[in-house]
Structures are given as structure tokens and as C-alpha cells.
Coordinates of C-alpha atoms in Angstrom, one line a residue:
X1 CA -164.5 240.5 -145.7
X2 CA -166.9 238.5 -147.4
X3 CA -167.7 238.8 -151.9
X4 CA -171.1 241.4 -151.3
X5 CA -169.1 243.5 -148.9
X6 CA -166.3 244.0 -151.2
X7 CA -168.2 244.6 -153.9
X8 CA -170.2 247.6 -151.9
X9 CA -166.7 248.8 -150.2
X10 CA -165.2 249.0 -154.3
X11 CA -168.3 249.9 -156.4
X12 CA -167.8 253.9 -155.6
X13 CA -164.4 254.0 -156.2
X14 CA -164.2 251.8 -159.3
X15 CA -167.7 253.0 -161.2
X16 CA -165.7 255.6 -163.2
X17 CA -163.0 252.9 -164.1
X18 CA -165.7 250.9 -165.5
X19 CA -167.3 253.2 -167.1
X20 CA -165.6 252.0 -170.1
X21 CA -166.5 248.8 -170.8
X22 CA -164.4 246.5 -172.7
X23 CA -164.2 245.5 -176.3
X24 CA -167.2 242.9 -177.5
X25 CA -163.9 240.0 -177.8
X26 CA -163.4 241.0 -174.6
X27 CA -160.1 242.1 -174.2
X28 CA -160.0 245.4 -171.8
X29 CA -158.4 248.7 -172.7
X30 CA -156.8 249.8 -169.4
X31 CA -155.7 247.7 -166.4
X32 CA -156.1 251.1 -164.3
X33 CA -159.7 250.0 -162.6
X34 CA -157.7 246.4 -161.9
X35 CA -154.4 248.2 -160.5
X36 CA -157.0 250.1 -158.2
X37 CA -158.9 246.9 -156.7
X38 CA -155.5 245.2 -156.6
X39 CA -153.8 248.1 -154.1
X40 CA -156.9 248.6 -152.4
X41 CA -156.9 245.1 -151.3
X42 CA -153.0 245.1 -150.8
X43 CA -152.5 242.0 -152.8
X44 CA -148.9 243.1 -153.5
X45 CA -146.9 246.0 -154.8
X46 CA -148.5 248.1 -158.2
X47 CA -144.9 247.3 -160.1
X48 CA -145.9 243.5 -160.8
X49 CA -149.9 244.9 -161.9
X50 CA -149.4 245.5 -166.4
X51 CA -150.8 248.8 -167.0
X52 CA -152.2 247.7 -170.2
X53 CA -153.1 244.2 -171.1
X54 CA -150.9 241.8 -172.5
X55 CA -150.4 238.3 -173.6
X56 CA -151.0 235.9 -170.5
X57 CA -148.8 233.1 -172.1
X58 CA -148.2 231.9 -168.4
X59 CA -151.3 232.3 -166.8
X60 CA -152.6 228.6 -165.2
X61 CA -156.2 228.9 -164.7
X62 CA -156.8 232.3 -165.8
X63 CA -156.4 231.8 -169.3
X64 CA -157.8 233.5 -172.0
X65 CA -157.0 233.7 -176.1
X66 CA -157.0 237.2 -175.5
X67 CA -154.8 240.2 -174.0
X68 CA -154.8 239.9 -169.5
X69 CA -154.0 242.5 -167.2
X70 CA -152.8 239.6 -164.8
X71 CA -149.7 237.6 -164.7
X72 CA -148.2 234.8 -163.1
X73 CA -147.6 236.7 -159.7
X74 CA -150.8 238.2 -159.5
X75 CA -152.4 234.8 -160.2
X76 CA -150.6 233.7 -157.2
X77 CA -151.6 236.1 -155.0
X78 CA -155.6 235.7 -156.0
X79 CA -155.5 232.2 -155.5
X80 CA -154.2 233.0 -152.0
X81 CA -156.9 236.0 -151.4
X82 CA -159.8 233.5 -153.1
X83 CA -158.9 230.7 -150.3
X84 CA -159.1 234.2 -147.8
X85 CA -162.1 235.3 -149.2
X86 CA -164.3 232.2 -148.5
X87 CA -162.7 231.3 -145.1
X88 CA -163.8 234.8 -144.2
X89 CA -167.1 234.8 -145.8
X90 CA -167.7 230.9 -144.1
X91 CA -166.7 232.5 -140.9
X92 CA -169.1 235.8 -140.9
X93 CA -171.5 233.1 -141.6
X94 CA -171.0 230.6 -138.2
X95 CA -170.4 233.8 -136.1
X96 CA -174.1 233.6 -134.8
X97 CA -174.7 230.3 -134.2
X98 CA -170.8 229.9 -132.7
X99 CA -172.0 233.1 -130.3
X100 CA -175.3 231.4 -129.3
X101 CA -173.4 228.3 -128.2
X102 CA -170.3 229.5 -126.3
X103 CA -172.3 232.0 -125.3
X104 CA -174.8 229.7 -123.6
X105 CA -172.2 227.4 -122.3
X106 CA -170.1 229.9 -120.7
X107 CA -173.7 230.8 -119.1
X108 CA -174.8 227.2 -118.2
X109 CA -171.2 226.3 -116.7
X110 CA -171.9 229.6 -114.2
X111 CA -174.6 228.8 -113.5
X112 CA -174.1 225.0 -112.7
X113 CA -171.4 226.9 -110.5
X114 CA -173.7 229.0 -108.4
X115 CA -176.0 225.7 -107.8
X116 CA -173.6 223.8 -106.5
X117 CA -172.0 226.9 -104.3
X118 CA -176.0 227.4 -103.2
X119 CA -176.8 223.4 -102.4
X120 CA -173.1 223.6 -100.6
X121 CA -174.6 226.5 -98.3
X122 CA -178.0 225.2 -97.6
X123 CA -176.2 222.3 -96.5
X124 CA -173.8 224.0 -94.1
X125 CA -176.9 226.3 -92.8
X126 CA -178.4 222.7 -91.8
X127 CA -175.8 221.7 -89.9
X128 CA -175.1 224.8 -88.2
X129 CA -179.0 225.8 -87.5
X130 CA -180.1 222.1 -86.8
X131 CA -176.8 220.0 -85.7
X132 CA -174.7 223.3 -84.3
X133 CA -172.9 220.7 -82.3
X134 CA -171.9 218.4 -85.1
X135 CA -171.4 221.7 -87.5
X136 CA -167.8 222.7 -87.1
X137 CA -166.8 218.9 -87.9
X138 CA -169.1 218.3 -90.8
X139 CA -168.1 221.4 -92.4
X140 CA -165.0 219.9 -93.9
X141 CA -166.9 216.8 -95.5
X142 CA -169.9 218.8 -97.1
X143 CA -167.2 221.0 -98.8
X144 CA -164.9 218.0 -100.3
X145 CA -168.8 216.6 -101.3
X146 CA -169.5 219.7 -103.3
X147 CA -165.9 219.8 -104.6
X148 CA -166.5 216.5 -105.9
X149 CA -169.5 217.3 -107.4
X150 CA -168.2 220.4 -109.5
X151 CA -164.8 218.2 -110.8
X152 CA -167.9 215.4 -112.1
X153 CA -170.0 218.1 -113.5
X154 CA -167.2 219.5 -115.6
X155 CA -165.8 216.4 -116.7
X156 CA -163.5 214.8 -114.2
X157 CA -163.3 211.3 -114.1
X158 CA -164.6 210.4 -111.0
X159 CA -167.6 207.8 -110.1
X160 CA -170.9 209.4 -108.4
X161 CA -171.3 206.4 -106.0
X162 CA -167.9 206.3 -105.0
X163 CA -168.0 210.4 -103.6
X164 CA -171.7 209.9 -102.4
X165 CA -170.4 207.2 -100.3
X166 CA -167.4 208.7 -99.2
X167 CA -169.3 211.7 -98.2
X168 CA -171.7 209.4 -95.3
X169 CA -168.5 207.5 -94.7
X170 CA -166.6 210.3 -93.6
X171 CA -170.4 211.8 -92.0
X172 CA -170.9 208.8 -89.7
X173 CA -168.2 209.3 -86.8
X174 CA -169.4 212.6 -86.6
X175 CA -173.1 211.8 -86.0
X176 CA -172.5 209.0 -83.8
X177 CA -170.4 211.0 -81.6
X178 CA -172.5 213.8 -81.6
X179 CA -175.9 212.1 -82.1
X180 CA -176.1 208.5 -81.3
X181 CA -173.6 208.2 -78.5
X182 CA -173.3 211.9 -77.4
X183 CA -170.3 212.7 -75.0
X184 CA -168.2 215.6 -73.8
X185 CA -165.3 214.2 -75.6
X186 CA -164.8 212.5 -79.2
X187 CA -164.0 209.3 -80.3
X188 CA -160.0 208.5 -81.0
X189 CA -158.8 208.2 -85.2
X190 CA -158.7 204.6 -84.6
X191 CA -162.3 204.2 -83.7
X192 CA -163.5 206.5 -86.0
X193 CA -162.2 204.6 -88.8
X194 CA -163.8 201.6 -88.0
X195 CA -166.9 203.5 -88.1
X196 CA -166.1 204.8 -91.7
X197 CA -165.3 201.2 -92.3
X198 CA -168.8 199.5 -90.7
X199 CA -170.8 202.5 -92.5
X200 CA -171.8 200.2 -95.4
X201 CA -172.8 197.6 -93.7
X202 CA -174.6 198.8 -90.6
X203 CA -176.7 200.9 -92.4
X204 CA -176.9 204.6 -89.7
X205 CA -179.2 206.3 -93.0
X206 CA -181.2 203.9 -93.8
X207 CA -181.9 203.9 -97.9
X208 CA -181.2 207.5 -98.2
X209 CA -177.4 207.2 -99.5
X210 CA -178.6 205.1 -102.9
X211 CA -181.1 207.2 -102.9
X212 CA -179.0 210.1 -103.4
X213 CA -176.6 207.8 -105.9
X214 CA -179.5 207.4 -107.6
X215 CA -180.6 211.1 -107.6
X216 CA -177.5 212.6 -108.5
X217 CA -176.9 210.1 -111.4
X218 CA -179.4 210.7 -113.2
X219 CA -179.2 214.8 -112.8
X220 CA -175.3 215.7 -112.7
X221 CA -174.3 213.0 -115.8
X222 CA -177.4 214.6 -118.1
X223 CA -176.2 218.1 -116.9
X224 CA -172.6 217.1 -117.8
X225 CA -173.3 215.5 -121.3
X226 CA -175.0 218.7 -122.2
X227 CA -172.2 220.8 -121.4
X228 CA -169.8 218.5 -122.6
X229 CA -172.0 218.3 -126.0
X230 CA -172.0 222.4 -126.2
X231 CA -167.9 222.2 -125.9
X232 CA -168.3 219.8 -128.5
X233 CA -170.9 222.0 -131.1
X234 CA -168.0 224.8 -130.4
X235 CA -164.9 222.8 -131.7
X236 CA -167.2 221.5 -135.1
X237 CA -167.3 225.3 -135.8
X238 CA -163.8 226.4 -135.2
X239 CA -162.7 223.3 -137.6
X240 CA -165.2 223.7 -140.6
X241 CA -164.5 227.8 -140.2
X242 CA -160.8 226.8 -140.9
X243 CA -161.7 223.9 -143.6
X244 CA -158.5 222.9 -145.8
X245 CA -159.7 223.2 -149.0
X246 CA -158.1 221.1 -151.6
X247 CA -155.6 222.5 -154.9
X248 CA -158.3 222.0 -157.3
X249 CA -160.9 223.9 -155.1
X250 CA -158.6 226.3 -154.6
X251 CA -158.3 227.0 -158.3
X252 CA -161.6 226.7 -159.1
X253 CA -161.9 229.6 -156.4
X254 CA -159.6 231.6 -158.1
X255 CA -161.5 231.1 -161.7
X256 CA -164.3 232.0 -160.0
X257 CA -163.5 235.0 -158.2
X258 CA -161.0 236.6 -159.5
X259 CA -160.1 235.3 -163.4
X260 CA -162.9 238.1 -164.6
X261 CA -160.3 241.1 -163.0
X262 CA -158.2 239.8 -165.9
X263 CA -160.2 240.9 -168.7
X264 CA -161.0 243.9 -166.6
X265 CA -164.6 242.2 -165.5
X266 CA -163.8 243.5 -161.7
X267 CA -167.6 244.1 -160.9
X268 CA -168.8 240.8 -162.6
X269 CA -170.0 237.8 -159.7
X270 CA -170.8 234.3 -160.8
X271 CA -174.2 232.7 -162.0
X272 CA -175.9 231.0 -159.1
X273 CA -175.7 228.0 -160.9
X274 CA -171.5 228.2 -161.2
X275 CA -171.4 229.6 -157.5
X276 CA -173.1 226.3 -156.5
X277 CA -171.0 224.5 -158.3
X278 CA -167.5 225.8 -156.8
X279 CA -168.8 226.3 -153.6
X280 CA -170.8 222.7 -153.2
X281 CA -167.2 220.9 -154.6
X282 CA -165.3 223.0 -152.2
X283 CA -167.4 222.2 -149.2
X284 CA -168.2 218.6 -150.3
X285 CA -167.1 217.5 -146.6
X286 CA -168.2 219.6 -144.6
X287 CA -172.2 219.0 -145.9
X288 CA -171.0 214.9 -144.7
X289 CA -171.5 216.9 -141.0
X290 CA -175.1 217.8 -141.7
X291 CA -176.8 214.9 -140.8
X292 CA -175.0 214.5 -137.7
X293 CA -175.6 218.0 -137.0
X294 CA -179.4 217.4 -137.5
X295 CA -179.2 214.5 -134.9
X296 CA -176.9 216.3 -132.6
X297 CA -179.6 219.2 -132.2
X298 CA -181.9 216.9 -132.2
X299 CA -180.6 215.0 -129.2
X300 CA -179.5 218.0 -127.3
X301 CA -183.5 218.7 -127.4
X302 CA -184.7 215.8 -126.2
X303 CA -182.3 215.4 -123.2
X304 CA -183.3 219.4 -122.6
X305 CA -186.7 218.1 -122.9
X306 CA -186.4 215.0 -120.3
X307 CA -184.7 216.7 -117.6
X308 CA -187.4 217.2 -115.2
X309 CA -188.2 215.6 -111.9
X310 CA -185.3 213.3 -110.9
X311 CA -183.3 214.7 -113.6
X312 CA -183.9 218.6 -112.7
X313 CA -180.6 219.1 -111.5
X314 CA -181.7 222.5 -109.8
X315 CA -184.7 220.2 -107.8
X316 CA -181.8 217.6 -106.7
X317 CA -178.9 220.1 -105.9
X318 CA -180.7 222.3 -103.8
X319 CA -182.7 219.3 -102.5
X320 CA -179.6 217.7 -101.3
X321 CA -179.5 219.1 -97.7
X322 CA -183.2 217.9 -97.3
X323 CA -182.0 214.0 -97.6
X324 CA -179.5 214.4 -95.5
X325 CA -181.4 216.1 -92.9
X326 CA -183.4 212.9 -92.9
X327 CA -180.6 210.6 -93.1
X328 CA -179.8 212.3 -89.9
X329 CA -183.2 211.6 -88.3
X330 CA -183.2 208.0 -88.9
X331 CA -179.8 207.6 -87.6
X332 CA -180.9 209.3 -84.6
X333 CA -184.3 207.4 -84.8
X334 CA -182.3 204.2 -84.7
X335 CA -179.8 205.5 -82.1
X336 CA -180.3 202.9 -79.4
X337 CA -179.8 199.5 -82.4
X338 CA -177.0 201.4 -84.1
X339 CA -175.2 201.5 -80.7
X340 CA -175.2 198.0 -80.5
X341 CA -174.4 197.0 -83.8
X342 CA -171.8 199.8 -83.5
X343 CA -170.3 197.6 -80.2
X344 CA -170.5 194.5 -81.8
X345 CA -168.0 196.0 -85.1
X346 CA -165.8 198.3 -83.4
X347 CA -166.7 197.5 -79.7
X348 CA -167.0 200.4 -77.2
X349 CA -165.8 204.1 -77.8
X350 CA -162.5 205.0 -77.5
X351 CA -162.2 208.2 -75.9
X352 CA -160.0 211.2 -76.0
X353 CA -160.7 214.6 -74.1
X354 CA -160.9 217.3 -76.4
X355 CA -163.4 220.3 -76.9
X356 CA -165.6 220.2 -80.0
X357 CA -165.3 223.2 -81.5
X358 CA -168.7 225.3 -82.3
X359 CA -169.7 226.1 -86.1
X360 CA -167.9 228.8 -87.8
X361 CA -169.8 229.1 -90.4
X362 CA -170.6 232.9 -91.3
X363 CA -174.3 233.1 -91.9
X364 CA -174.7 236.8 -92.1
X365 CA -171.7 236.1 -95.4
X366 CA -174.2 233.6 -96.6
X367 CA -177.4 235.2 -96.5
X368 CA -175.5 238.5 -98.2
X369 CA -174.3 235.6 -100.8
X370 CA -177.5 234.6 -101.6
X371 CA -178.7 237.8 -102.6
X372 CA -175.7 238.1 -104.8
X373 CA -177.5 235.0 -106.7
X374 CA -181.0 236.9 -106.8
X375 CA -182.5 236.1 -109.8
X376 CA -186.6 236.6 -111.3
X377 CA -188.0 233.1 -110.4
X378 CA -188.9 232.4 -114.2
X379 CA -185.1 232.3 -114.2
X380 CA -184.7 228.6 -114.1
X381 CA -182.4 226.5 -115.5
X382 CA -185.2 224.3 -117.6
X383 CA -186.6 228.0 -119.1
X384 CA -182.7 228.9 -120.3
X385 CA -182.3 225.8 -121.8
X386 CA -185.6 225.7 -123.6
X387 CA -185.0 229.1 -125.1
X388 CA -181.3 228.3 -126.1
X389 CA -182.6 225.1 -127.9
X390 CA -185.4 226.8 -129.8
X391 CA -182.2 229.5 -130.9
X392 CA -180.1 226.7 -132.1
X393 CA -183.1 224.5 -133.6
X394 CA -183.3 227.5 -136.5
X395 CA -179.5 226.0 -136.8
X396 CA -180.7 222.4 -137.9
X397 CA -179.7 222.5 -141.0
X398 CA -176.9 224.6 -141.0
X399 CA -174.6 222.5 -142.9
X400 CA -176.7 221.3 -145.3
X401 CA -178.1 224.6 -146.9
X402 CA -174.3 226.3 -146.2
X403 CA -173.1 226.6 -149.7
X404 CA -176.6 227.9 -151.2
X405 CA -176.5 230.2 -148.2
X406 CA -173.0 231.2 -149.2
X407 CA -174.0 231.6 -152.6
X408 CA -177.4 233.6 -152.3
X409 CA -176.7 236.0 -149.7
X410 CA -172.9 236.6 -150.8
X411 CA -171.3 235.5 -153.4
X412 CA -173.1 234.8 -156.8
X413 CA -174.9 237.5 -158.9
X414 CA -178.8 238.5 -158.8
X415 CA -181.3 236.6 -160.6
X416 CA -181.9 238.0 -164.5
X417 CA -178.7 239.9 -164.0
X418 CA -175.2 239.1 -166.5
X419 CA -172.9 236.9 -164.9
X420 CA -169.7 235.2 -164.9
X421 CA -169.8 231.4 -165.7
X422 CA -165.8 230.6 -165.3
X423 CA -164.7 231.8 -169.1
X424 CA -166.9 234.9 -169.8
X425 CA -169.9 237.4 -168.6
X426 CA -173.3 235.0 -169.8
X427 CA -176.9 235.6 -169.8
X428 CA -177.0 232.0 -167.9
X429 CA -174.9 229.2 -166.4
X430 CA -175.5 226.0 -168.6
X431 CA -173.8 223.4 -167.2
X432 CA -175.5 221.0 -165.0
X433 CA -175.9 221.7 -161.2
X434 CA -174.9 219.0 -158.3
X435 CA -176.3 218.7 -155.0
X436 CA -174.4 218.9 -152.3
X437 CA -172.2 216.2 -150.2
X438 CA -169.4 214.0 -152.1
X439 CA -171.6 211.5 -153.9
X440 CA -173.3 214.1 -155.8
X441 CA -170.3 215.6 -156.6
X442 CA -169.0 212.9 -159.2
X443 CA -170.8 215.0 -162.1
X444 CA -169.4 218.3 -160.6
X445 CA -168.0 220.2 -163.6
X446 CA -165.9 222.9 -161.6
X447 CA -165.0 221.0 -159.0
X448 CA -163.5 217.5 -158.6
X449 CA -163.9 215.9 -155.1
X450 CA -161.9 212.4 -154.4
X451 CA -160.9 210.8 -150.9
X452 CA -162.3 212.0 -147.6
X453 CA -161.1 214.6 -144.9
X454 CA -159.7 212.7 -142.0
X455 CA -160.5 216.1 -139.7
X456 CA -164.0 215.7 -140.9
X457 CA -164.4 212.3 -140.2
X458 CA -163.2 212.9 -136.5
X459 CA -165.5 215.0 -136.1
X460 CA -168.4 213.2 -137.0
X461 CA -167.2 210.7 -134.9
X462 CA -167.0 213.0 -132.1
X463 CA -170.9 214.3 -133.0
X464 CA -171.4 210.3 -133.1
X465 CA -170.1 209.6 -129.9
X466 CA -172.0 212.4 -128.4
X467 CA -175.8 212.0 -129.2
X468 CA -175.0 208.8 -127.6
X469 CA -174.4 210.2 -124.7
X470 CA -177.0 212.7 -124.9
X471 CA -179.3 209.7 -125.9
X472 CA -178.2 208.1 -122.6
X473 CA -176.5 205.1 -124.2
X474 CA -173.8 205.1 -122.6
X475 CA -174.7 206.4 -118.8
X476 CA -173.7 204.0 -115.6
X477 CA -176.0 201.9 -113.7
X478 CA -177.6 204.1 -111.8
X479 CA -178.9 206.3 -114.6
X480 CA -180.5 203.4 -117.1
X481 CA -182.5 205.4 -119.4
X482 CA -183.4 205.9 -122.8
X483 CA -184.3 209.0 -124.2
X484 CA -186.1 207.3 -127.0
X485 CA -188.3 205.4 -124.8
X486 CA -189.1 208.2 -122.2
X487 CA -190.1 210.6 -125.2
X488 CA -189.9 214.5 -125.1
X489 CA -193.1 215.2 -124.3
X490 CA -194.1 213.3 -120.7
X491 CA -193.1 213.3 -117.6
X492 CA -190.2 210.9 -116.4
X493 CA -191.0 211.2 -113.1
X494 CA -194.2 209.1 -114.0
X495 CA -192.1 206.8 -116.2
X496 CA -189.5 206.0 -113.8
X497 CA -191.5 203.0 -112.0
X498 CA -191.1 202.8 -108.0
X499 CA -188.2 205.6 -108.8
X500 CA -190.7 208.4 -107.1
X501 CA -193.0 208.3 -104.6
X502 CA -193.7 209.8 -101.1
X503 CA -190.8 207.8 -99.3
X504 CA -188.6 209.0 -102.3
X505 CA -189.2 212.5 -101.4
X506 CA -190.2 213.3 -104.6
X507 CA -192.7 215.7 -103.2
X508 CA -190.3 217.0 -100.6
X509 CA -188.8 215.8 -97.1
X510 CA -190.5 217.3 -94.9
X511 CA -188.2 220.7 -95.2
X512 CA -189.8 223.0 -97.0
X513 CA -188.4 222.0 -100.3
X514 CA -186.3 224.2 -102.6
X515 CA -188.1 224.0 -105.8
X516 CA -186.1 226.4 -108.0
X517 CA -182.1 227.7 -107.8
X518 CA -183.1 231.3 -109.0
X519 CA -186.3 232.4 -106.6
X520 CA -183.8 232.3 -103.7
X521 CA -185.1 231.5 -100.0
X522 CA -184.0 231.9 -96.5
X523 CA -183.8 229.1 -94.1
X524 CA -184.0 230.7 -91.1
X525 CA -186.6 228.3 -88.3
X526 CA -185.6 225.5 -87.1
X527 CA -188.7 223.1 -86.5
X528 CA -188.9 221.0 -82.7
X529 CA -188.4 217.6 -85.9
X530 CA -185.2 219.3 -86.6
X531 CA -185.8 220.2 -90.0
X532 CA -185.5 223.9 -91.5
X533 CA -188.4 225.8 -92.1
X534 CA -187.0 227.8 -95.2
X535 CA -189.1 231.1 -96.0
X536 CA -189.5 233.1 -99.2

């Protein structure tokens, strides 16, 4: 429960006990309205609470030349309920923006889901509309490719190339059986090893697999980085809501809040100048996160920004089945020189006499699982990510402007109005205000700040480590770019030179391309080239 609420849940209850306000040296007459707040925030038993005030001979840091209603025990237990209070009121304070980002990245990782379940069935709906014969077998290799996919999005260690390639390794017997060199019967384990084994350097697809490398690098590793960098933005919130905060914060916490309830002063709240004061030298490093904060958001913008085109993970996911419906075509194009070269590796087909099974893939459970996904087509994943980013942007300087936050909306009193500067109820706060962050706290006179926080440093070296990735510093080969020099504002696809063109199928290939994951088609013709004719 944070100072403000308090102060509205008590003021009812202890207006009458005030009523009586104390002597002008300050000394109260009755500890009754401080026994009240005392049980009403169950700080301990009444017993321990002086009915009258008394000498505070062994008070620590509510001291005070005249009679206290508090002792040593009850010092104790506010200095435990100060450190409460703040955590509490620094918590209230994060709940927003730590909703709007676990919130979003619970939403982004479901929806990265139901891509890669969608690009997975337009794929299967190929094979079995286009390639029936081939379907059955290929099946098991599209659905270990989208496996693959999902463990890299979410942050398995696994490398792009090496799944993309094991994915036409695997692909190749299969459409040289069924394709190239078609037969009643299929090829033997042996041979269709060597087939896996020549795919590299015979060449069935053509330029399609790098391609793809290319395509997927530069769309799943942004798309992962982001989601990786929200995780991230959640854990820097969880560790500065539960900040250790250092003895002599603690105790200037204590004179702060609640040293007035000893001389009776229970409705008194700081000067703005003293609140500033406290709270700046108690939260000296956790401002040391701001400007890493800053550049975090910053980043997370301008990769939000930049992925478009080759990096629009929806365009390349749900584009997927559309290059492999070409690779397919050139191998089958090429038929006749592949057999040869084929012959030459591997030498002629082993055969064994088996049936090839026909596809099993449910269609009717597919088309009623694309409805499922039905979204409105302004839905996308680009228009989700612009408006979280223009929610978390009003978070930019969250860190920074924290403690005057704390102080203005919750903790210090109004403008003009009496308040408590740390020894008694003042017209003003004198002493000199520090900014915030621990160089400026050396002239702090509440607060002394020394050292650093080790958990604070880790995680600015986690933010660090980050915005280089979102910055795409530290991305593989096959996704060499610089946020920096593409810019936020134009497109990459006209930036990434020789990267996109016609032969690229930038502008589709040929298959009616899917443009957006959420205005959901059927593909339903199959066109005499083989390709699917998908229909809104």
C-alpha cells in the first residue's frame, strides 16, 4: 500500500485523534492516535506502544530532545514497514509498464506459434494438393522443419543454415523418386543416403535453399531478439521492484516516514525537497539503468521499425511453401541432367518393392484450423508491434524521472502545505537538493550512497548486450545488417542491394502469395504449373 493510500485509508479514523494538536515544543499529549495507526497497520502487539510519551533515551534515528511515544521495538518495526512501504509503492508504480510487456510477449510468442503452425500447413496442403504422390513421405520432413523453426525462434541454439539444409537434404530422395526418376517402387536406405549426401553438390533446387537461408535469417533472428529483448525488459522490472536498499537508506526511510508518528505528527508527509532527497539516495542505482533503458526502447523501435520485406517474418513464414513449390519445379525442370549427375554419384537406383503410401493429411481438420486463426486483416504482426512500441515509448524515461514520480504523486506533501523535513513540521525544506544517479549524490544530505550494486550492473550489462542484438551487431552471416545504417524510416527491401528482385520472389512465386498471417486464405486450385491458386 503505497504513502497517499495510507494516508486516505487512516485520515477518517485518525481526524478526531488529531484533533488535538500537540504542544508548540512539540512534545504530544496522548500516544492514543499513534497506538491506533500502529494496530491498524499490525506493526506488532499494543503492549510495546507507551500510552503517553516518554523519554526516548534509546531511540537511534528517531531522536528527539523531547518526550516519544515510540521506543526501541517500535523503531524496529518501522524501519522494517518504511523498507515495505517503498518496495510496495515502487511496485504499484512498474505494474503498468511490467503488464504492457509480459503482456505483449506472452501475445507475440502466440502468435509467432500460430505462424509457424499456419506456414507448417500451407506447406503440407502443397504437397498433398500438388505432389499427392510424394505427400505421405514429405510429411515427416516439413514437420521436423517447422519444429526446428519454433526451438530457433524461442531461443534454442541451433544454426538456421544447418536445418534449412537438412530440410532439402532429407527432401531430395523423395522428389527424385517420385519426381525425377518416378517408379512403382522406392529407392533402398542406402541409395537414399547418398542422395542426402550429393544434395549439396548437385544442386536438384537450384539457388532456392540459400535463398531461404537467407530469408529466414534475416526474419526469425530479428523476430527472436525481440522476444528475447521483451523477456529481458520483464526480468529489469522484477529486480529494481525488489531493489536491496542499503542500512543508511533504510534509516533515512524510517526518519522520513515514520520518526513524525513519534511526536504524534501521524498525518505530517515530507517536503518535496526532503522526499527527493531520501528517495534519489535510495534509488541512486537504479537511475544508472535509465540510460540504457532509453536505448533499449529505443532499439526495440527501430528493429520494430526495419522489419518489413525480407525481414516481415509473417511475408517469409507463410511464403515458405511458395519457394519450395519452386524448388520443386526446377528439380523437375532439370529432371533429365539431375539423372545423370545423380548416376554418376550414386550410380543407378537401387530398388525395393514397396507401396507408397497416399497423403494422410486431413484437410477438412486444416481448413476448420484455419478458421480457428481468423483474425480482421489489419491484425498483422507489424500493426501489434507498432502499437506496443508507441505504449512502451511513454516508458522512456521511466527510470530517470522514478523518484520525482514517487515523490509527487505519492509520497511528499502538497505544495504551500506544512511539511516534515526529517527533525520537525517546516514551512520549507532548506537543505540543498541532488539530482539523481550516484554522482550527484556526493552532496546528498539524507542519504549517503558509496560502492555500486553488483545486481544492477548485471543488469545493465544484460540491457547492453541486448540493444546489440536488437541493433544487429551481433547476427550471423546471413543476416549482415545495421540498423543504424538501414534507418527507421525506409524501406530495407530497397536497401538490401541484389537481395530482392523478381527471381528473388520478392513479389511473389508465382503462387498466389500470402501477404499477411491474420487475413487467412484457402488454397484450394491446383494450377496445370503445379502451383496453388490460394483464394480469399
Amino acid at each position: 500500500m503505497g504513502a497517499r493510500s495510507l494516508s486516505v485509508l487512516l485520515l477518517p479514523l485518525l481526524l478526531a485523534a488529531a484533533a488535538t494538536p500537540a504542544p508548540r515544543d512539540g512534545e504530544p499529549r496522548s500516544c492514543e492516535a499513534v497506538r491506533k495507526v500502529f494496530q491498524l497497520r499490525q506493526l506488532g502487539s499494543l503492549r510495546g506502544v507507551p500510552e503517553f510519551p516518554r523519554a526516548g533515551v534509546d531511540l537511534q534515528v528517531c531522536t528527539s530532545k523531547n518526550p516519544t511515544c515510540c521506543t526501541k521495538k517500535m523503531e524496529e518495526r518501522y524501519q522494517t514497514a518504511a523498507k515495505q512501504d517503498i518496495q510496495q509503492v515502487l511496485q504499484t508504480s512498474s505494474a503498468t509498464l511490467k503488464f504492457l510487456i509480459s503482456h505483449n510477449a506472452a501475445a507475440f510468442q502466440e502468435t509467432f506459434e500460430m505462424l509457424i503452425k499456419l506456414a507448417e500447413n500451407y506447406t503440407s496442403t502443397l504437397f498433398c494438393n500438388a505432389y499427392r504422390n510424394m505427400a505421405a513421405e514429405a510429411a515427416t520432413h516439413v514437420q521436423e522443419f517447422f519444429t526446428d523453426v519454433a526451438l530457433f525462434v524461442f531461443g534454442t541454439d541451433i544454426s538456421i543454415e544447418e536445418f534449412v539444409n537438412r530440410f532439402f537434404d532429407t527432401l531430395f530422395p523423395v522428389v527424385y523418386n517420385h519426381m525425377i526418376n518416378p517408379g512403382l517402387t522406392d529407392v533402398t536406405l542406402e541409395y537414399a543416403e547418398c542422395l542426402q549426401m550429393a544434395r549439396r553438390d548437385i544442386r536438384p533446387f537450384g539457388n532456392i535453399p540459400k535463398k531461404i537461408i537467407g530469408r529466414m535469417g534475416r526474419s526469425l533472428l530479428p523476430s527472436r531478439n525481440f522476444l528475447q529483448a521483451l523477456n529481458l525488459g520483464i526480468e529489469v522490472i522484477n529486480t529494481t521492484d525488489h531493489l536491496h536498499f542499503s542500512k543508511d537508506c533504510s534509516r533515512a526511510l524510517l526518519r522520513m516516514q515514520y520518526c513524525p508518528h513519534c511526536q504524534g505528527l501521524i498525518l505530517s508527509k515530507p517536503c518535496m525537497g526532503y522526499c527527493l532527497n531520501v528517495i534519489r539516495g535510495c534509488l541512486a542505482y537504479m537511475a544508472e539503468v535509465d540510460l540504457h533503458w532509453q536505448r533499449y526502447i529505443q532499439s526495440l523501435e527501430e528493429l520494430s521499425s526495419a522489419m518489413h520485406g525480407t525481414y516481415d517474418v509473417e511475408h517469409v513464414l507463410l511464403n515458405f511453401h511458395s519457394l519450395v513449390n519452386d524448388a520443386l519445379m526446377q528439380a523437375r525442370v532439370n529432371g533429365p541432367e539431375l539423372t545423370e549427375q545423380v548416376k554418376k554419384v550414386c550410380g543407378p537406383p537401387v530398388r525395393k518393392s514397396t507401396q507408397s503410401p497416399h497423403c494422410s493429411f486431413d484437410q477438412n481438420k486444416y481448413y476448420q484450423g484455419l478458421k480457428m486463426f481468423s483474425r480482421d486483416s489489419e491484425e498483422t504482426l507489424a500493426s501489434r508491434r507498432k502499437e506496443f512500441i508507441s505504449h512502451l515509448r511513454l516508458y522512456r524515461a521511466f527510470y530517470g524521472g522514478l523518484a520525482d514520480q514517487l515523490c509527487g504523486n505519492e509520497l511528499a506533501a502538497a505544495d504551500g502545505l506544512p511539511c516534515w523535513n526529517g527533525e520537525d513540521v517546516v514551512k520549507s525544506y532548506t537543505h540543498r537538493v541532488v539530482g539523481s544517479g550516484i554522482k550527484a549524490q556526493s552532496g546528498n544530505p539524507e542519504v549517503r550512497v558509496k560502492g555500486a550494486d553488483p545486481v544492477i550492473n548485471q543488469i545493465i550489462d544484460k540491457l547492453k548486450h541486448v540493444i546489440q542484438l536488437l541493433r544487429g551487431k551481433s547476427f550471423p552471416k546471413y543476416d549482415n545488417w545495421d540498423l543504424r545504417q538501414t534507418g527507421s524510416g525506409g524501406s530495407v527491401d530497397e536497401q538490401m542491394s541484389g537481395d530482392c528482385d523478381d527471381e528473388d520472389g520478392c513479389r511473389g512465386s508465382g503462387s498466389g502469395e500470402v501477404r499477411r498471417v491474420l487475413k487467412i486464405t484457402d488454397c484450394t486450385e491446383v494450377r496445370p504449373t503445379g502451383h496453388l491458386s490460394c483464394l480469399s
